[in-house]
DNA sequence: TGTACATCAGTGAACGCGCGTTCACTGATGTAC
DNA sequence: TGTACATCAGTGAACGCGCGTTCACTGATGTAC
């Protein structure tokens, strides 16, 4: 079956890798319209396949959405890891800790701004919504954050008694600014304002972490 | 027309106050299921009226949803005002500033936890999503926050040069923790953990605001 | 190497669902004279 | 005070839509002998 631009070219009756193709197409939908846009029939259509075929690979629509969500989460964590690796580590361990913290926050917010549909999908409700440290996604992301905070605590930049729950406090700030910027009250800001607002939020959070 | 428990008792052919009745019923739907649950036909059904009747009072479904959203926003700001008034003002202006700040944050988070459906509706996308200080809701809420921060800046608790954008930074932290708690990765927390996590977020934010 | 046959991975038509919305209508209300 | 009539606020049937999902099916593939 021959399809147009950006579509699949199929050779025979059997697709070969339909499960992946469906997640690909469904992810494109999510990218453009968020989790609500993940429509099984449309994904199948775009993969050049009947809607029924999808049921060979996914138990139902929610199952497909779940795969899309996992992929979106994966891209987000990867962006965080990439941003950490993007600049050179600093010699001073405290400065290095803050560099990493800022990199994590920046990657998170930038991802939300660049891919709002995927960002929203990464956090959408599915069958089971996992808890922070438990599911594979936030396991990785949480670990990145925890290690960084531990590091800062180890070199005395964070008082030990304030260390607990700091993951959540930092996550909340960054998540809050991201969601407000992409579909909330801050969505109409100019580039300049947006930058200022992000910087202020990160500065406040980092300052708040350090002092007691 | 006579209806059962929790329903409307209508006397005649004309309802009398259908517009309000529809927003009431639609708000109940929003309360239980968030903005997605605001279904025009269902609201009309519950008001004991044909779906068509709704079109005498709202141009379409989005218009109804918009009214529900405004009501939800109103309840949130009212909760914030109430919480500020709930405890006695402190003599020391700095302490009073922090008391107000905490009251605003607490009211916001508590509202989200107590009424997740309305909270989500208050921030849902509608025809025009207004920007922070511009729409009537956040105008009021923003003013509450701004005044408090101004007050703290006036008595020197906040360095003047750090004053700009602090509304956004505090809003982000509180909004982030609220959304993570109600439908995000933190939704499975125990009461105790939840309390700790909220406290930590508020403490970090307040500490971050003060220092430079 | 050839063939029978189980299994796998597709097809296309159809279903029920509930929604938002439109249509032509009618009963109730209020106002001019 | 009574009446004609415009206007207002409802009704009920119907439409189209697109979805998720099920059904009985068939073409392609791979494996045992």
XYZ file of C-alpha atoms (C1' of nucleotides) in Angstrom:
490
model
C 0.000 0.000 0.000
C 1.393 3.342 -1.047
C 0.707 6.476 0.969
C 1.714 10.101 0.599
C 4.191 12.371 2.311
C 5.176 11.384 5.802
C 3.230 8.179 5.509
C 4.165 4.560 5.496
C 4.985 2.501 2.446
C 3.839 -1.035 2.990
C 5.011 -3.944 0.958
C 2.758 -6.826 1.727
C -0.221 -7.879 3.665
C 1.770 -8.092 6.834
C 3.205 -4.920 8.182
C 6.265 -6.194 9.919
C 6.405 -3.770 12.805
C 2.911 -2.476 13.267
C 3.090 -2.057 17.029
C 5.911 0.424 16.704
C 4.362 2.116 13.696
C 1.162 2.688 15.666
C 3.016 4.180 18.604
C 4.884 6.396 16.143
C 1.697 7.712 14.593
C -0.051 8.031 17.919
C 2.917 9.967 19.259
C 2.606 12.391 16.379
C -1.009 12.919 17.352
C -0.004 13.455 20.977
C 2.669 15.862 19.910
C 0.161 17.985 18.062
C -2.815 17.767 20.365
C -1.843 16.198 23.651
C -3.270 12.999 25.132
C -6.851 13.776 24.016
C -5.656 13.625 20.427
C -4.482 10.030 20.712
C -7.218 8.394 18.673
C -6.743 4.732 17.871
C -8.616 4.854 14.581
C -6.590 7.815 13.378
C -3.291 6.202 14.317
C -4.289 3.085 12.393
C -5.391 5.191 9.421
C -2.021 6.931 9.353
C -0.188 3.652 9.611
C -2.147 2.554 6.531
C -3.924 -0.194 8.365
C -7.461 -0.971 9.448
C -8.472 0.043 12.965
C -9.010 -3.579 13.856
C -5.390 -4.415 13.204
C -4.402 -2.329 16.191
C -6.130 -4.823 18.445
C -3.536 -7.451 17.511
C -0.965 -5.342 19.337
C -2.805 -3.369 21.988
C -5.629 -4.533 24.187
C -7.457 -1.258 23.723
C -7.070 2.477 23.192
C -5.800 3.089 26.718
C -3.092 0.560 26.187
C -1.911 2.432 23.106
C -2.059 5.726 24.988
C -0.010 4.205 27.747
C 2.751 3.324 25.292
C 2.692 6.852 23.920
C 2.911 8.208 27.425
C 5.923 6.051 28.193
C 7.646 7.211 25.078
C 6.957 10.855 25.953
C 8.310 10.320 29.464
C 11.355 8.717 27.984
C 12.030 11.694 25.760
C 11.740 14.009 28.722
C 14.241 12.122 30.858
C 16.574 11.839 27.931
C 16.389 15.604 27.454
C 17.339 16.019 31.101
C 20.292 13.688 30.804
C 21.417 15.370 27.611
C 21.281 18.827 29.146
C 23.431 17.708 32.065
C 25.983 16.335 29.649
C 25.822 19.426 27.446
C 28.126 21.584 29.514
C 31.380 20.697 31.207
C 31.366 19.645 34.853
C 32.759 22.254 37.227
C 35.648 21.589 39.561
C 34.014 23.048 42.643
C 31.498 20.448 43.865
C 28.994 23.011 45.104
C 29.052 24.906 41.824
C 28.791 21.589 40.000
C 25.736 20.662 42.060
C 24.013 23.890 41.145
C 25.001 23.508 37.515
C 23.357 20.111 37.421
C 20.268 21.349 39.226
C 19.855 24.194 36.759
C 20.443 21.853 33.842
C 17.691 19.532 35.061
C 15.266 22.405 35.555
C 16.105 24.033 32.255
C 15.721 20.795 30.322
C 12.374 20.110 31.962
C 10.967 23.550 31.212
C 12.431 23.713 27.721
C 10.946 20.348 26.885
C 7.542 21.506 28.063
C 7.787 24.637 25.925
C 9.134 22.870 22.863
C 6.800 19.875 23.061
C 3.742 20.844 25.053
C 1.679 17.994 23.610
C 4.216 15.361 24.595
C 4.785 17.011 27.950
C 1.090 16.878 28.755
C 0.942 13.307 27.546
C 3.865 12.344 29.766
C 1.758 13.397 32.738
C -1.684 12.339 31.646
C -3.788 9.940 33.620
C -3.825 6.383 32.348
C -5.003 3.112 33.781
C -2.568 3.236 36.638
C -0.911 6.502 37.456
C 2.338 5.601 39.064
C 3.868 7.340 42.014
C 7.009 9.378 41.911
C 9.939 7.134 42.634
C 8.106 3.976 41.588
C 7.497 4.022 37.878
C 10.376 3.671 35.447
C 10.194 7.230 34.176
C 10.199 9.143 37.347
C 12.508 6.529 38.760
C 15.172 7.757 36.358
C 14.294 11.432 36.607
C 13.927 11.223 40.353
C 17.292 9.527 40.646
C 18.971 12.303 38.666
C 17.480 14.873 40.987
C 18.147 12.931 44.178
C 21.782 12.344 43.349
C 22.311 15.991 42.643
C 20.693 17.023 45.909
C 22.640 14.386 47.819
C 25.812 15.720 46.328
C 24.982 19.249 47.451
C 24.109 17.990 50.904
C 27.345 16.016 51.085
C 29.451 19.107 50.527
C 27.477 21.106 53.033
C 25.580 23.365 50.608
C 22.318 22.007 51.958
C 21.880 21.581 55.706
C 21.216 17.891 56.418
C 18.053 18.547 58.373
C 16.490 20.307 55.404
C 17.436 17.603 52.957
C 14.262 15.443 53.098
C 11.569 16.140 50.503
C 13.679 18.604 48.567
C 13.114 16.534 45.421
C 9.454 17.334 45.637
C 9.935 21.013 46.369
C 12.206 21.529 43.379
C 10.079 19.356 41.127
C 6.990 21.318 42.101
C 8.531 24.677 41.243
C 9.743 23.546 37.874
C 6.590 21.626 37.063
C 4.446 24.567 38.119
C 6.191 27.101 35.954
C 6.164 24.694 33.023
C 2.435 24.022 33.204
C 1.557 27.665 33.783
C 3.638 28.607 30.759
C 2.223 26.071 28.366
C -1.476 26.133 29.054
C -2.054 28.332 32.011
C -2.183 31.935 32.916
C 1.342 32.570 31.717
C 0.878 31.296 28.200
C 0.697 34.745 26.636
C 4.086 35.991 27.782
C 6.720 37.480 25.500
C 10.004 35.638 25.094
C 11.733 38.094 27.331
C 9.164 37.919 30.109
C 9.148 34.161 29.864
C 12.899 33.991 30.298
C 12.779 36.344 33.265
C 10.018 34.419 34.951
C 11.789 31.088 34.520
C 15.030 32.524 35.828
C 13.298 34.025 38.851
C 11.606 30.731 39.702
C 14.846 28.793 39.451
C 16.755 31.386 41.448
C 14.168 31.411 44.240
C 14.115 27.635 44.404
C 17.874 27.276 44.491
C 18.212 30.000 47.096
C 15.484 28.367 49.150
C 17.169 24.990 49.052
C 20.448 26.255 50.352
C 19.417 28.381 53.265
C 17.807 27.296 56.497
C -42.140 19.086 36.648
C -41.188 17.114 39.722
C -37.772 15.523 40.075
C -36.078 13.441 42.755
C -33.472 14.102 45.406
C -31.095 16.924 44.658
C -33.076 17.879 41.625
C -35.116 20.867 40.680
C -38.797 21.283 41.318
C -40.251 23.272 38.477
C -43.597 24.928 38.655
C -44.479 25.947 35.179
C -43.368 25.906 31.634
C -40.911 28.665 32.269
C -38.062 27.928 34.574
C -37.416 31.339 35.964
C -33.673 31.110 36.421
C -32.463 28.506 34.001
C -29.116 30.087 33.234
C -28.076 29.814 36.867
C -29.593 26.381 37.259
C -27.566 25.131 34.310
C -24.345 26.551 35.685
C -25.196 24.903 39.021
C -25.660 21.504 37.465
C -22.681 21.902 35.171
C -20.570 22.875 38.171
C -21.604 19.683 39.918
C -20.409 17.769 36.894
C -17.124 19.685 36.908
C -16.736 19.038 40.586
C -17.021 15.313 40.051
C -15.153 14.901 36.802
C -13.325 18.071 35.896
C -13.853 20.135 32.757
C -14.246 17.081 30.486
C -17.345 16.169 32.457
C -19.143 19.391 31.636
C -21.688 18.008 29.195
C -24.392 20.386 28.068
C -27.018 17.679 27.569
C -26.411 16.239 31.006
C -26.614 19.630 32.687
C -29.930 20.268 30.937
C -31.201 16.823 31.913
C -30.360 17.487 35.546
C -32.021 20.872 35.408
C -35.145 19.085 34.175
C -35.109 20.816 30.848
C -34.540 19.873 27.228
C -31.037 20.275 25.846
C -32.302 22.869 23.421
C -33.398 25.158 26.219
C -29.776 25.713 27.148
C -29.267 27.505 23.872
C -31.552 30.294 25.047
C -28.916 31.157 27.655
C -25.580 30.044 26.276
C -24.335 30.305 22.749
C -22.844 26.829 22.917
C -21.213 24.259 25.185
C -17.992 26.207 25.496
C -19.909 29.198 26.681
C -21.455 27.120 29.459
C -18.060 25.691 30.355
C -16.668 29.192 30.509
C -19.266 30.155 33.102
C -18.446 27.074 35.134
C -14.786 27.946 34.932
C -15.426 31.448 36.173
C -17.424 30.153 39.080
C -14.642 27.711 39.985
C -12.067 30.479 39.815
C -14.272 32.582 42.023
C -14.475 29.863 44.642
C -10.710 29.538 44.636
C -10.060 33.238 45.186
C -12.722 33.332 47.857
C -11.017 30.447 49.629
C -7.780 32.410 49.531
C -9.410 35.518 50.969
C -11.144 33.483 53.640
C -7.952 31.784 54.721
C -6.196 35.126 55.117
C -9.046 36.337 57.300
C -9.151 33.087 59.271
C -6.280 33.899 61.607
C -5.477 37.130 63.399
C -3.045 39.567 61.804
C 0.343 39.709 63.517
C 1.830 42.881 64.902
C 5.239 42.434 63.307
C 4.876 43.389 59.651
C 7.393 40.835 58.433
C 5.738 38.009 60.339
C 2.394 39.261 59.078
C 3.646 39.178 55.509
C 4.744 35.571 55.851
C 1.507 34.662 57.578
C -0.421 36.008 54.619
C 1.842 34.310 52.124
C 1.405 30.963 53.854
C -2.331 31.493 54.094
C -2.550 32.114 50.347
C -0.473 29.052 49.564
C -2.331 26.849 51.988
C -5.726 27.912 50.693
C -4.647 27.285 47.117
C -3.309 23.804 47.820
C -6.158 22.840 50.118
C -8.674 23.917 47.530
C -6.964 21.780 44.914
C -6.984 18.774 47.229
C -10.560 19.270 48.407
C -11.996 20.094 44.990
C -9.727 18.680 42.312
C -12.472 18.778 39.690
C -13.178 22.455 40.241
C -9.499 23.260 40.527
C -8.808 21.661 37.175
C -11.795 23.437 35.689
C -10.577 26.770 37.011
C -7.460 26.296 34.898
C -8.860 24.580 31.852
C -8.490 25.980 28.386
C -11.543 27.768 27.032
C -12.136 29.992 24.066
C -9.728 32.629 25.303
C -7.292 31.719 28.020
C -6.574 34.942 29.774
C -3.206 36.027 31.009
C -2.225 36.358 34.606
C -2.969 39.855 35.758
C -5.543 40.466 33.041
C -8.596 38.318 33.657
C -10.863 39.022 36.611
C -9.932 35.886 38.523
C -6.232 36.080 38.519
C -6.595 39.822 38.756
C -7.985 39.328 42.264
C -5.699 36.460 43.206
C -2.706 38.190 41.717
C -3.507 41.368 43.611
C -3.642 39.458 46.903
C -0.247 37.988 46.213
C 1.303 41.188 44.889
C 0.183 43.224 47.874
C 1.636 40.711 50.267
C 4.949 40.653 48.452
C 4.996 44.451 48.253
C 4.417 44.602 51.965
C 7.341 42.273 52.623
C 9.525 44.283 50.301
C 8.486 47.503 52.002
C 9.691 46.319 55.381
C 12.935 45.040 53.954
C 12.257 41.301 54.161
C 12.715 41.073 50.419
C 15.595 42.894 48.729
C 14.167 45.366 46.205
C 16.243 44.077 43.335
C 14.784 40.592 43.750
C 11.209 41.803 43.961
C 10.244 41.559 40.261
C 8.544 38.343 39.106
C 8.243 36.934 42.612
C 4.502 36.518 42.109
C 5.221 34.049 39.366
C 7.868 32.159 41.294
C 5.608 31.642 44.307
C 2.598 30.868 42.159
C 4.587 28.280 40.247
C 5.701 26.446 43.366
C 2.249 26.290 44.836
C 0.591 25.448 41.541
C 3.157 22.762 40.857
C 2.734 20.988 44.135
C -1.054 21.210 43.831
C -1.172 19.678 40.366
C 1.358 16.977 41.194
C -0.663 16.055 44.254
C -4.037 15.860 42.576
C -3.313 14.099 39.345
C 0.357 13.663 39.025
C 3.123 11.578 40.348
C 2.400 12.543 43.944
C -1.211 11.469 43.988
C -0.563 8.282 45.930
C 0.980 9.876 48.997
C -0.156 9.239 52.555
C -1.628 12.129 54.524
C 1.564 12.495 56.478
C 3.836 12.483 53.464
C 1.546 14.922 51.722
C 1.703 17.330 54.622
C 5.471 17.083 54.787
C 5.878 17.654 51.094
C 3.605 20.703 51.111
C 5.399 22.155 54.087
C 8.765 21.619 52.483
C 7.688 23.301 49.264
C 6.319 26.320 51.102
C 9.373 26.567 53.327
C 11.769 26.433 50.394
C 9.792 29.053 48.503
C 9.573 31.423 51.431
C 13.235 30.990 52.239
C 14.107 31.573 48.596
C 12.086 34.761 48.418
C 13.773 36.349 51.355
C 17.409 35.748 50.650
C 19.545 37.161 47.862
C 12.325 -30.505 -1.458
C 7.294 -30.488 -1.271
C 3.142 -30.240 0.944
C -0.608 -29.981 4.729
C -2.038 -27.320 8.044
C -1.943 -24.460 12.323
C -1.224 -20.000 13.517
C -0.482 -15.320 12.954
C -1.744 -10.705 11.396
C -4.367 -8.571 8.694
C -9.544 -6.975 6.401
C -14.140 -4.564 6.033
C -18.628 -4.056 7.579
C -21.277 -3.044 11.360
C -22.766 -1.708 16.087
C -23.953 1.254 19.840
C -22.959 5.311 22.032
C -23.510 9.990 23.437
C -22.412 14.132 22.134
C -23.326 19.098 20.210
C -26.371 21.307 17.492
C -30.421 22.593 14.367
C -35.164 22.611 13.076
C -39.964 23.816 13.139
C -42.928 24.137 16.757
C -45.791 25.886 20.960
C -47.000 27.460 25.524
C -46.463 31.512 28.665
C -45.783 36.290 29.464
C -46.121 41.127 29.119
C -47.459 45.270 26.946
C -50.131 48.743 23.877
C -54.379 50.354 23.244
C -60.352 46.150 32.722
C -60.123 43.408 28.542
C -58.069 41.911 24.574
C -54.682 41.372 20.469
C -50.442 40.295 19.560
C -45.279 40.390 19.740
C -41.838 38.285 22.104
C -39.741 35.233 25.119
C -38.485 30.622 26.763
C -39.469 26.430 26.408
C -40.349 21.373 23.540
C -39.191 16.981 20.989
C -37.504 14.858 17.065
C -33.741 14.475 14.236
C -29.033 14.957 12.248
C -24.244 14.071 11.579
C -20.181 12.930 13.663
C -16.403 10.075 15.020
C -15.222 7.266 18.306
C -14.025 2.444 20.450
C -14.964 -2.031 19.760
C -16.728 -6.648 17.934
C -17.646 -9.922 14.366
C -16.783 -13.383 10.943
C -13.546 -13.493 7.561
C -9.038 -14.276 4.768
C -4.333 -13.849 3.133
C 0.512 -14.778 4.569
C 3.824 -17.310 7.137
C 6.273 -20.975 9.190
C 6.800 -25.581 10.653
C 6.309 -30.922 10.937
C 6.772 -34.628 8.352
